[in-house]
Amino acid sequence: MLEGAELYFRVDHGYLEGCKASLLTQQDYINLVQCETLEDLKIHLQTTDYGNSLANQTNPLTMRKRLCGEFEYFQNHSLEPLSTFLTYMTCSYMIDYDSADEWCLQTKSVKEIPGTCHPLGPVNIAETSSDLFNAILVETPLAPFFQDCMSENSYLETFYKFCKNHGDVTAEVMCPVLEFEANRHTFINTINSFGTELSKEDWETLYPSFSKLYPEGLWLLAQAEDFDQIKSVADHYGVYKALFEAVGGSGGKTLEDEFYEHEVQMNVLAFNRQFHYSVFYAYVKLKEQEKRNIVWIAECISQRHRMKINSYIPIL
Amino acid sequence: MAAPDLRAELDSLLLQLLGDLEELEGKRAVLNARVEEGWLSLAKARYAMGAKSVGPLQYASHMEPQVCLHTSEAQEGLQKFKVVRAGVHTPEEVGPGEAALRRRKGPAKTPEPQSSEAPQDPLNWFGILVPHSLRQAQASFRDGLQLAADIASLQNRIDWGRNQLRELQEKLKQLEPGAA
């Protein structure tokens, strides 16, 4: 690696260390969980890095705006290839907003979306799941990288190839993370598809081709009819076997909870290596999990369901 | 009517009323539990899908109700409520009074007996691959709907019963002015 690049990395990494320190700690979560009302929760959050940004609103979109601001700062200061890496990260949110969902792939084709996959265009999006309101909050326009790839699956494959080509520590850290992400989508979507009209052939086109599950695991998953059959497929793969076995248990954890927990562990480990881009990815993902945690705690407080309030996933 | 008959009728009405009250309490508790479950499942769905993905932003611009409320009058002043799935043309029981088909939500229009096709499942507003928690929420709220109609009928019956009770007590007073 060029010396200049290392220096640059130090500057950026140093900044990110400061950002990493802004993540809520276990003590912060303990304080939040003990709140009786949403007002208490806001007061406690003011003592953390969120400061007064949530003082007047308890909207999760406010937290997202804050993260967007930080992310824009990274992007504005980045050079290639980091800026490409960061753009890849934003694309997943773009796709999230409109057509990554297989439902969208069925009801409208990519050609209906004008221009270079800009999600703000068609009115029919506003009538259904992804509103213009959501789209307005999207901070960066979708780059021309993804003209042909509008599914979550192809996005992951392209991102994976980019990281692998980049090589070095970034590839070492990012590739397993992206594989896990792809497999997670595969398992969760297969389970959620039970009872819907999607056929097995549709499924095979949506599965990723770069993960450990490819091709035998994916073929088996496409044949699965219920949760137990999916579990038996997962038993062939060490990591997923452990996750599936932990479902249920004493805490009543769902599969999504297990996947999120494992994702958090992988992202925290990313910070143990130096001079790679994955820290940015890990930071954003951990902030997302933190947002999910805070929203969950707030919902439990407002619905007075204190038994389930500890189901959040601690990060640090 | 003789006083003993009146008393007997009064007793049976009172017993009926107490039975209804007990049933009402039970159903209210179950309704509360279902609604709580529904909201918790929605929170879980938000956790899994993202807070922005499960909320009023996903509502369809044109909503078709999946169920309609059917009211019928069994006796004078006593209305019964029944939840009917949209698309069913004729109500099963027609009381001596009018039977009116009312839409519980959606655009207000004069009741039309025929509906051309089954309304779209609201679950599809959130995507085709929704997590299990969202389906659970829908099931909880559906049960809650049926219970709500039953509770409304019961409350009507209790009010009607109380009125009947009062009338009978008046009659009894007139017949036996000295009796309690």
Short mmCIF file of C-alpha atoms in Angstrom, two decimals:
data_model
loop_
_atom_site.label_atom_id
_atom_site.label_comp_id
_atom_site.label_asym_id
_atom_site.label_seq_id
_atom_site.Cartn_x
_atom_site.Cartn_y
_atom_site.Cartn_z
CA MET A 1 0.00 0.00 0.00
CA LEU A 2 1.29 3.49 -0.77
CA GLU A 3 2.54 5.49 2.17
CA GLY A 4 0.21 8.30 1.28
CA ALA A 5 -2.70 5.90 1.45
CA GLU A 6 -1.64 4.77 4.92
CA LEU A 7 -1.45 8.33 6.14
CA TYR A 8 -4.84 8.99 4.67
CA PHE A 9 -6.15 5.88 6.36
CA ARG A 10 -4.82 7.07 9.69
CA VAL A 11 -6.64 10.34 9.32
CA ASP A 12 -9.86 8.67 8.44
CA HIS A 13 -9.53 5.82 10.86
CA GLY A 14 -8.78 8.24 13.66
CA TYR A 15 -11.96 10.11 12.86
CA LEU A 16 -13.94 6.90 12.78
CA GLU A 17 -12.56 5.87 16.16
CA GLY A 18 -14.19 9.01 17.48
CA CYS A 19 -17.44 8.02 15.82
CA LYS A 20 -17.17 4.50 17.17
CA ALA A 21 -16.97 6.00 20.65
CA SER A 22 -20.40 7.53 20.03
CA LEU A 23 -22.06 4.11 20.00
CA LEU A 24 -24.17 3.46 23.07
CA THR A 25 -22.52 1.35 25.74
CA GLN A 26 -24.01 -1.35 27.92
CA GLN A 27 -24.46 1.18 30.75
CA ASP A 28 -26.38 3.49 28.42
CA TYR A 29 -28.72 0.64 27.51
CA ILE A 30 -29.25 -0.24 31.16
CA ASN A 31 -30.28 3.35 31.82
CA LEU A 32 -32.62 3.41 28.82
CA VAL A 33 -34.29 0.16 29.78
CA GLN A 34 -35.11 1.52 33.23
CA CYS A 35 -37.04 4.48 31.86
CA GLU A 36 -40.72 4.54 32.65
CA THR A 37 -41.87 6.95 29.97
CA LEU A 38 -40.76 8.15 26.57
CA GLU A 39 -39.87 11.52 28.09
CA ASP A 40 -37.41 9.79 30.42
CA LEU A 41 -35.96 7.98 27.42
CA LYS A 42 -35.41 11.25 25.57
CA ILE A 43 -33.75 12.76 28.62
CA HIS A 44 -31.38 9.83 28.90
CA LEU A 45 -30.58 9.96 25.22
CA GLN A 46 -29.64 13.61 25.59
CA THR A 47 -26.77 12.56 27.85
CA THR A 48 -25.39 10.35 25.09
CA ASP A 49 -23.94 11.37 21.78
CA TYR A 50 -27.43 12.00 20.43
CA GLY A 51 -27.54 15.16 22.48
CA ASN A 52 -30.46 17.39 21.80
CA SER A 53 -31.23 16.13 18.34
CA LEU A 54 -34.05 13.95 19.64
CA ALA A 55 -35.32 16.49 22.14
CA ASN A 56 -38.35 17.55 20.15
CA GLN A 57 -39.09 14.39 18.24
CA THR A 58 -39.06 10.69 18.88
CA ASN A 59 -39.05 9.83 15.25
CA PRO A 60 -36.58 7.13 14.21
CA LEU A 61 -36.11 9.09 11.01
CA THR A 62 -34.36 11.78 13.07
CA MET A 63 -31.74 9.25 14.10
CA ARG A 64 -31.37 8.23 10.50
CA LYS A 65 -30.87 11.85 9.44
CA ARG A 66 -28.06 12.14 11.95
CA LEU A 67 -26.36 9.06 10.57
CA CYS A 68 -26.86 10.43 7.06
CA GLY A 69 -25.08 13.61 8.07
CA GLU A 70 -22.10 11.65 9.38
CA PHE A 71 -22.05 9.49 6.29
CA GLU A 72 -22.07 12.50 4.02
CA TYR A 73 -19.06 13.80 5.91
CA PHE A 74 -17.20 10.55 5.17
CA GLN A 75 -18.16 10.70 1.52
CA ASN A 76 -17.20 14.32 1.08
CA HIS A 77 -13.75 13.63 2.50
CA SER A 78 -13.13 10.38 0.72
CA LEU A 79 -11.02 9.63 -2.29
CA GLU A 80 -11.19 6.67 -4.62
CA PRO A 81 -11.57 3.78 -4.08
CA LEU A 82 -13.13 4.58 -0.72
CA SER A 83 -15.76 6.79 -2.31
CA THR A 84 -16.84 3.93 -4.57
CA PHE A 85 -17.01 1.71 -1.51
CA LEU A 86 -19.20 4.24 0.28
CA THR A 87 -21.44 4.60 -2.76
CA TYR A 88 -21.94 0.83 -2.79
CA MET A 89 -23.11 1.13 0.79
CA THR A 90 -25.71 3.74 -0.03
CA CYS A 91 -27.06 1.66 -2.89
CA SER A 92 -28.44 -0.94 -0.54
CA TYR A 93 -30.66 1.73 1.02
CA MET A 94 -31.80 2.82 -2.40
CA ILE A 95 -32.75 -0.67 -3.31
CA ASP A 96 -34.41 -1.10 0.04
CA TYR A 97 -36.66 1.81 -0.76
CA ASP A 98 -38.08 0.57 -3.93
CA SER A 99 -37.53 -2.55 -5.87
CA ALA A 100 -35.27 -4.96 -3.96
CA ASP A 101 -38.34 -6.57 -2.54
CA GLU A 102 -39.26 -9.52 -4.73
CA TRP A 103 -42.83 -8.23 -4.68
CA CYS A 104 -41.69 -5.18 -6.62
CA LEU A 105 -39.79 -7.32 -9.08
CA GLN A 106 -43.02 -9.12 -9.82
CA THR A 107 -45.29 -6.14 -10.13
CA LYS A 108 -43.08 -3.80 -12.06
CA SER A 109 -40.00 -4.26 -14.19
CA VAL A 110 -36.83 -2.21 -14.03
CA LYS A 111 -37.68 -0.63 -17.38
CA GLU A 112 -40.67 1.09 -15.79
CA ILE A 113 -38.30 3.08 -13.63
CA PRO A 114 -37.06 5.96 -15.75
CA GLY A 115 -33.47 7.03 -16.09
CA THR A 116 -30.62 5.39 -14.28
CA CYS A 117 -32.60 3.67 -11.57
CA HIS A 118 -33.51 6.85 -9.82
CA PRO A 119 -36.02 5.86 -7.17
CA LEU A 120 -37.81 9.16 -6.96
CA GLY A 121 -39.46 8.98 -10.33
CA PRO A 122 -42.59 6.93 -10.79
CA VAL A 123 -45.82 7.73 -9.03
CA ASN A 124 -46.70 4.06 -8.74
CA ILE A 125 -44.02 3.70 -6.12
CA ALA A 126 -45.76 6.28 -3.96
CA GLU A 127 -48.97 4.29 -4.15
CA THR A 128 -47.43 1.20 -2.75
CA SER A 129 -44.70 0.38 -0.29
CA SER A 130 -41.91 2.95 -0.82
CA ASP A 131 -43.20 6.47 -0.55
CA LEU A 132 -41.80 9.62 -1.91
CA PHE A 133 -41.39 10.68 1.69
CA ASN A 134 -38.92 7.87 2.25
CA ALA A 135 -37.22 8.59 -1.03
CA ILE A 136 -36.76 12.24 -0.09
CA LEU A 137 -34.77 11.21 2.92
CA VAL A 138 -32.33 9.29 0.77
CA GLU A 139 -29.23 11.35 0.84
CA THR A 140 -27.32 10.28 -2.23
CA PRO A 141 -28.52 9.58 -5.74
CA LEU A 142 -28.15 6.10 -7.04
CA ALA A 143 -24.98 5.93 -9.02
CA PRO A 144 -24.93 4.65 -12.60
CA PHE A 145 -23.21 1.52 -11.27
CA PHE A 146 -26.50 -0.25 -10.87
CA GLN A 147 -28.27 0.37 -14.09
CA ASP A 148 -29.00 -3.26 -14.64
CA CYS A 149 -28.94 -4.54 -11.12
CA MET A 150 -31.93 -3.51 -9.12
CA SER A 151 -32.26 -6.48 -6.88
CA GLU A 152 -30.70 -6.83 -3.46
CA ASN A 153 -29.10 -10.02 -4.66
CA SER A 154 -27.26 -8.57 -7.68
CA TYR A 155 -26.20 -5.57 -5.58
CA LEU A 156 -24.55 -7.89 -3.09
CA GLU A 157 -22.82 -9.83 -5.84
CA THR A 158 -21.45 -6.66 -7.41
CA PHE A 159 -20.31 -5.31 -4.05
CA TYR A 160 -18.68 -8.66 -3.26
CA LYS A 161 -16.76 -8.65 -6.53
CA PHE A 162 -15.62 -5.08 -5.90
CA CYS A 163 -14.26 -5.98 -2.46
CA LYS A 164 -12.61 -9.14 -3.72
CA ASN A 165 -10.91 -7.26 -6.55
CA HIS A 166 -9.73 -4.63 -4.13
CA GLY A 167 -8.10 -7.38 -2.12
CA ASP A 168 -6.10 -6.78 1.04
CA VAL A 169 -7.66 -6.56 4.49
CA THR A 170 -10.85 -5.06 3.09
CA ALA A 171 -11.55 -8.22 1.14
CA GLU A 172 -10.66 -10.40 4.12
CA VAL A 173 -13.16 -8.65 6.32
CA MET A 174 -15.89 -7.63 3.86
CA CYS A 175 -16.26 -10.83 1.88
CA PRO A 176 -17.41 -13.00 4.80
CA VAL A 177 -19.68 -10.18 5.95
CA LEU A 178 -21.31 -9.90 2.53
CA GLU A 179 -21.62 -13.68 2.23
CA PHE A 180 -23.37 -13.76 5.56
CA GLU A 181 -25.66 -10.93 4.47
CA ALA A 182 -26.58 -12.79 1.28
CA ASN A 183 -27.23 -16.04 3.12
CA ARG A 184 -29.27 -14.23 5.72
CA HIS A 185 -31.50 -12.79 3.01
CA THR A 186 -31.80 -16.21 1.45
CA PHE A 187 -32.90 -17.93 4.64
CA ILE A 188 -35.26 -15.19 5.81
CA ASN A 189 -36.87 -14.72 2.39
CA THR A 190 -37.34 -18.46 1.96
CA ILE A 191 -39.09 -18.66 5.31
CA ASN A 192 -41.23 -15.60 4.61
CA SER A 193 -42.22 -17.01 1.26
CA PHE A 194 -44.20 -19.88 2.77
CA GLY A 195 -47.82 -19.28 2.01
CA THR A 196 -47.17 -16.83 -0.81
CA GLU A 197 -47.54 -17.44 -4.51
CA LEU A 198 -43.86 -17.33 -5.43
CA SER A 199 -42.82 -20.42 -7.32
CA LYS A 200 -39.63 -22.40 -6.87
CA GLU A 201 -38.34 -21.25 -10.24
CA ASP A 202 -38.69 -17.61 -9.19
CA TRP A 203 -36.68 -18.43 -6.13
CA GLU A 204 -33.76 -19.92 -7.93
CA THR A 205 -33.22 -16.76 -9.90
CA LEU A 206 -33.15 -14.70 -6.73
CA TYR A 207 -30.56 -16.68 -4.83
CA PRO A 208 -26.98 -15.35 -4.68
CA SER A 209 -24.22 -17.22 -6.43
CA PHE A 210 -21.23 -16.27 -4.33
CA SER A 211 -21.99 -17.70 -0.92
CA LYS A 212 -21.14 -21.01 0.73
CA LEU A 213 -24.70 -22.14 0.14
CA TYR A 214 -24.21 -22.07 -3.62
CA PRO A 215 -25.20 -24.33 -5.32
CA GLU A 216 -26.26 -27.37 -3.28
CA GLY A 217 -27.60 -25.49 -0.28
CA LEU A 218 -29.65 -23.16 -2.46
CA TRP A 219 -31.12 -26.06 -4.43
CA LEU A 220 -32.14 -27.74 -1.18
CA LEU A 221 -33.65 -24.51 0.12
CA ALA A 222 -35.71 -24.08 -3.02
CA GLN A 223 -37.29 -27.48 -2.30
CA ALA A 224 -38.01 -26.80 1.34
CA GLU A 225 -41.65 -26.69 2.36
CA ASP A 226 -41.45 -25.71 6.00
CA PHE A 227 -39.18 -24.35 8.69
CA ASP A 228 -37.85 -27.75 9.78
CA GLN A 229 -36.65 -28.55 6.28
CA ILE A 230 -34.84 -25.22 6.14
CA LYS A 231 -33.29 -25.98 9.52
CA SER A 232 -32.02 -29.31 8.20
CA VAL A 233 -30.38 -27.51 5.27
CA ALA A 234 -28.75 -25.06 7.68
CA ASP A 235 -27.40 -27.99 9.71
CA HIS A 236 -24.89 -28.65 6.95
CA TYR A 237 -23.20 -25.30 7.57
CA GLY A 238 -21.49 -24.70 10.90
CA VAL A 239 -22.36 -21.06 11.48
CA TYR A 240 -26.01 -21.37 10.49
CA LYS A 241 -26.49 -24.61 12.40
CA ALA A 242 -25.63 -22.80 15.63
CA LEU A 243 -27.94 -19.90 14.81
CA PHE A 244 -30.92 -22.10 13.97
CA GLU A 245 -30.41 -24.16 17.09
CA ALA A 246 -30.46 -21.05 19.25
CA VAL A 247 -33.90 -20.04 17.97
CA GLY A 248 -36.57 -20.26 20.63
CA GLY A 249 -34.67 -21.07 23.76
CA SER A 250 -35.30 -19.27 27.01
CA GLY A 251 -35.42 -15.74 25.61
CA GLY A 252 -37.85 -16.56 22.84
CA LYS A 253 -35.43 -15.29 20.24
CA THR A 254 -36.46 -15.37 16.63
CA LEU A 255 -34.24 -16.28 13.73
CA GLU A 256 -33.97 -12.63 12.74
CA ASP A 257 -32.71 -11.83 16.24
CA GLU A 258 -30.02 -14.50 15.92
CA PHE A 259 -28.94 -13.22 12.54
CA TYR A 260 -28.76 -9.64 13.77
CA GLU A 261 -26.72 -10.73 16.77
CA HIS A 262 -24.23 -12.58 14.62
CA GLU A 263 -24.02 -9.63 12.25
CA VAL A 264 -23.21 -7.33 15.20
CA GLN A 265 -20.43 -9.68 16.33
CA MET A 266 -18.89 -9.70 12.86
CA ASN A 267 -19.10 -5.92 12.58
CA VAL A 268 -17.52 -5.34 16.00
CA LEU A 269 -14.63 -7.63 15.03
CA ALA A 270 -14.04 -5.48 11.94
CA PHE A 271 -12.68 -2.77 14.21
CA ASN A 272 -9.85 -5.03 15.35
CA ARG A 273 -8.07 -4.78 12.00
CA GLN A 274 -6.46 -1.65 10.67
CA PHE A 275 -6.26 0.19 7.38
CA HIS A 276 -9.30 -1.17 5.64
CA TYR A 277 -12.64 0.20 4.49
CA SER A 278 -14.79 -2.31 6.29
CA VAL A 279 -14.80 -0.12 9.39
CA PHE A 280 -17.11 2.29 7.59
CA TYR A 281 -19.48 -0.49 6.67
CA ALA A 282 -19.31 -1.90 10.19
CA TYR A 283 -19.91 1.51 11.76
CA VAL A 284 -23.01 2.20 9.67
CA LYS A 285 -24.41 -1.28 10.33
CA LEU A 286 -23.79 -0.95 14.06
CA LYS A 287 -25.51 2.43 14.09
CA GLU A 288 -28.47 0.85 12.33
CA GLN A 289 -28.63 -1.84 15.00
CA GLU A 290 -28.41 0.83 17.68
CA LYS A 291 -31.36 2.61 16.08
CA ARG A 292 -33.31 -0.66 16.04
CA ASN A 293 -32.47 -1.16 19.71
CA ILE A 294 -33.60 2.33 20.70
CA VAL A 295 -36.84 2.05 18.72
CA TRP A 296 -37.53 -1.36 20.27
CA ILE A 297 -36.95 -0.06 23.80
CA ALA A 298 -39.18 2.95 23.07
CA GLU A 299 -41.96 0.68 21.74
CA CYS A 300 -41.76 -1.57 24.80
CA ILE A 301 -41.97 1.45 27.09
CA SER A 302 -44.91 2.99 25.26
CA GLN A 303 -46.77 -0.36 25.05
CA ARG A 304 -45.83 -1.20 28.65
CA HIS A 305 -44.37 -4.57 27.67
CA ARG A 306 -41.46 -4.58 30.02
CA MET A 307 -40.88 -8.34 29.81
CA LYS A 308 -39.58 -8.09 26.28
CA ILE A 309 -37.63 -4.89 26.72
CA ASN A 310 -34.30 -6.68 27.12
CA SER A 311 -34.54 -8.27 23.69
CA TYR A 312 -32.29 -5.62 22.19
CA ILE A 313 -28.82 -6.64 21.03
CA PRO A 314 -25.99 -5.03 22.99
CA ILE A 315 -23.16 -3.82 20.82
CA LEU A 316 -20.26 -2.74 23.03
CA MET B 1 -99.79 -9.86 34.93
CA ALA B 2 -99.66 -11.36 38.39
CA ALA B 3 -96.92 -10.31 40.75
CA PRO B 4 -95.29 -13.74 41.15
CA ASP B 5 -94.97 -14.08 37.39
CA LEU B 6 -93.47 -10.66 37.25
CA ARG B 7 -91.03 -11.54 39.99
CA ALA B 8 -90.05 -14.73 38.23
CA GLU B 9 -89.47 -12.80 35.04
CA LEU B 10 -87.49 -10.20 36.94
CA ASP B 11 -85.28 -12.90 38.46
CA SER B 12 -84.58 -14.57 35.17
CA LEU B 13 -83.80 -11.22 33.55
CA LEU B 14 -81.42 -10.36 36.38
CA LEU B 15 -79.64 -13.69 36.05
CA GLN B 16 -79.37 -13.17 32.32
CA LEU B 17 -77.93 -9.71 32.91
CA LEU B 18 -75.34 -10.98 35.35
CA GLY B 19 -74.37 -13.74 32.95
CA ASP B 20 -73.98 -11.20 30.15
CA LEU B 21 -71.85 -8.96 32.34
CA GLU B 22 -69.55 -11.83 33.17
CA GLU B 23 -69.24 -12.75 29.52
CA LEU B 24 -68.57 -9.10 28.66
CA GLU B 25 -65.74 -8.89 31.19
CA GLY B 26 -64.20 -12.07 29.83
CA LYS B 27 -64.43 -10.90 26.23
CA ARG B 28 -63.01 -7.48 27.09
CA ALA B 29 -59.99 -9.11 28.72
CA VAL B 30 -59.43 -11.30 25.66
CA LEU B 31 -59.80 -8.31 23.33
CA ASN B 32 -57.24 -6.34 25.33
CA ALA B 33 -54.84 -9.29 25.19
CA ARG B 34 -55.30 -9.67 21.41
CA VAL B 35 -54.77 -5.97 20.76
CA GLU B 36 -51.66 -5.94 22.96
CA GLU B 37 -50.31 -8.99 21.14
CA GLY B 38 -51.04 -7.34 17.82
CA TRP B 39 -49.16 -4.18 18.71
CA LEU B 40 -46.20 -6.15 20.08
CA SER B 41 -46.06 -8.22 16.90
CA LEU B 42 -46.10 -4.99 14.89
CA ALA B 43 -43.17 -3.73 16.98
CA LYS B 44 -41.32 -6.99 16.26
CA ALA B 45 -42.08 -6.61 12.56
CA ARG B 46 -40.69 -3.06 12.68
CA TYR B 47 -37.55 -4.41 14.36
CA ALA B 48 -37.10 -6.98 11.62
CA MET B 49 -38.05 -4.85 8.63
CA GLY B 50 -37.03 -1.40 9.75
CA ALA B 51 -39.15 1.24 11.41
CA LYS B 52 -39.91 2.98 8.13
CA SER B 53 -41.25 -0.19 6.52
CA VAL B 54 -44.17 -0.77 8.84
CA GLY B 55 -46.18 2.33 9.35
CA PRO B 56 -48.80 4.65 7.88
CA LEU B 57 -46.53 5.40 4.93
CA GLN B 58 -47.27 1.93 3.56
CA TYR B 59 -51.06 2.35 3.51
CA ALA B 60 -52.60 1.99 0.09
CA SER B 61 -54.09 5.16 -1.33
CA HIS B 62 -57.33 3.31 -1.93
CA MET B 63 -58.41 0.94 0.81
CA GLU B 64 -61.02 -1.75 0.52
CA PRO B 65 -62.35 -3.14 3.76
CA GLN B 66 -61.93 -6.86 4.23
CA VAL B 67 -64.85 -7.14 6.64
CA CYS B 68 -68.18 -5.39 6.92
CA LEU B 69 -70.42 -4.94 9.90
CA HIS B 70 -73.91 -6.33 9.64
CA THR B 71 -76.54 -5.03 12.03
CA SER B 72 -79.88 -6.62 12.63
CA GLU B 73 -82.66 -5.96 15.08
CA ALA B 74 -83.79 -9.14 16.75
CA GLN B 75 -86.32 -7.61 19.10
CA GLU B 76 -87.62 -4.15 19.63
CA GLY B 77 -84.66 -1.95 20.48
CA LEU B 78 -82.20 -4.85 20.57
CA GLN B 79 -79.52 -4.58 17.87
CA LYS B 80 -77.08 -7.31 17.06
CA PHE B 81 -73.77 -6.85 15.30
CA LYS B 82 -72.13 -9.39 13.11
CA VAL B 83 -68.83 -9.27 11.29
CA VAL B 84 -69.10 -10.42 7.70
CA ARG B 85 -66.26 -10.94 5.27
CA ALA B 86 -66.50 -8.59 2.31
CA GLY B 87 -67.72 -10.37 -0.77
CA VAL B 88 -70.45 -12.30 0.99
CA HIS B 89 -73.69 -11.15 -0.64
CA THR B 90 -76.55 -12.13 1.59
CA PRO B 91 -76.44 -12.07 5.36
CA GLU B 92 -77.33 -15.39 6.92
CA GLU B 93 -79.91 -14.20 9.39
CA VAL B 94 -82.48 -11.59 8.65
CA GLY B 95 -84.38 -10.31 11.62
CA PRO B 96 -87.91 -8.98 11.54
CA GLY B 97 -86.53 -5.46 11.33
CA GLU B 98 -84.23 -4.04 8.72
CA ALA B 99 -80.89 -5.55 7.99
CA ALA B 100 -78.35 -2.95 7.03
CA LEU B 101 -74.91 -3.59 5.64
CA ARG B 102 -72.48 -1.01 6.89
CA ARG B 103 -68.87 -0.53 5.86
CA ARG B 104 -66.59 -0.09 8.81
CA LYS B 105 -63.91 1.81 6.97
CA GLY B 106 -63.24 2.96 3.47
CA PRO B 107 -65.24 5.46 1.44
CA ALA B 108 -68.76 6.00 2.67
CA LYS B 109 -71.32 4.96 0.12
CA THR B 110 -74.75 3.42 0.05
CA PRO B 111 -74.48 -0.26 0.80
CA GLU B 112 -74.13 -2.36 -2.28
CA PRO B 113 -74.95 -6.02 -2.00
CA GLN B 114 -72.43 -7.20 -4.53
CA SER B 115 -68.70 -6.70 -4.48
CA SER B 116 -66.89 -7.72 -7.65
CA GLU B 117 -63.74 -9.30 -6.24
CA ALA B 118 -62.14 -10.11 -2.92
CA PRO B 119 -60.35 -7.04 -1.53
CA GLN B 120 -56.55 -7.11 -1.48
CA ASP B 121 -54.93 -8.46 1.66
CA PRO B 122 -53.45 -5.45 3.51
CA LEU B 123 -50.42 -7.60 4.28
CA ASN B 124 -49.35 -6.99 0.68
CA TRP B 125 -48.92 -3.28 1.35
CA PHE B 126 -45.72 -4.18 3.20
CA GLY B 127 -44.26 -6.40 0.49
CA ILE B 128 -44.75 -9.96 -0.58
CA LEU B 129 -42.22 -11.44 1.83
CA VAL B 130 -43.39 -10.18 5.17
CA PRO B 131 -41.99 -11.56 8.38
CA HIS B 132 -43.95 -13.98 10.49
CA SER B 133 -44.52 -11.34 13.17
CA LEU B 134 -46.56 -9.23 10.74
CA ARG B 135 -48.80 -12.18 9.92
CA GLN B 136 -49.21 -12.82 13.63
CA ALA B 137 -50.21 -9.19 14.12
CA GLN B 138 -52.83 -9.53 11.38
CA ALA B 139 -54.23 -12.69 12.96
CA SER B 140 -54.41 -11.02 16.39
CA PHE B 141 -56.23 -7.98 15.03
CA ARG B 142 -58.62 -10.19 13.05
CA ASP B 143 -59.58 -12.06 16.22
CA GLY B 144 -59.96 -8.70 17.90
CA LEU B 145 -62.43 -7.59 15.22
CA GLN B 146 -64.73 -10.53 15.84
CA LEU B 147 -64.50 -9.95 19.58
CA ALA B 148 -65.27 -6.26 19.16
CA ALA B 149 -68.51 -7.09 17.33
CA ASP B 150 -69.46 -9.60 20.04
CA ILE B 151 -68.70 -7.06 22.76
CA ALA B 152 -70.85 -4.44 21.03
CA SER B 153 -73.74 -6.91 20.78
CA LEU B 154 -73.32 -7.87 24.43
CA GLN B 155 -73.26 -4.24 25.57
CA ASN B 156 -76.42 -3.60 23.60
CA ARG B 157 -78.05 -6.61 25.17
CA ILE B 158 -77.01 -5.49 28.64
CA ASP B 159 -78.42 -2.00 28.10
CA TRP B 160 -81.59 -3.48 26.71
CA GLY B 161 -81.76 -5.88 29.66
CA ARG B 162 -81.35 -3.02 32.15
CA ASN B 163 -84.20 -1.12 30.50
CA GLN B 164 -86.40 -4.20 30.64
CA LEU B 165 -85.46 -4.65 34.28
CA ARG B 166 -86.44 -1.09 35.09
CA GLU B 167 -89.79 -1.45 33.31
CA LEU B 168 -90.57 -4.66 35.12
CA GLN B 169 -89.67 -3.09 38.48
CA GLU B 170 -92.01 -0.19 37.72
CA LYS B 171 -94.81 -2.59 36.89
CA LEU B 172 -94.15 -4.50 40.08
CA LYS B 173 -94.31 -1.30 42.12
CA GLN B 174 -97.62 -0.46 40.61
CA LEU B 175 -99.02 -3.88 41.31
CA GLU B 176 -97.70 -4.08 44.85
CA PRO B 177 -97.13 -0.58 46.10
CA GLY B 178 -96.04 -1.75 49.54
CA ALA B 179 -93.63 -4.42 48.40
CA ALA B 180 -89.92 -3.83 48.01
#
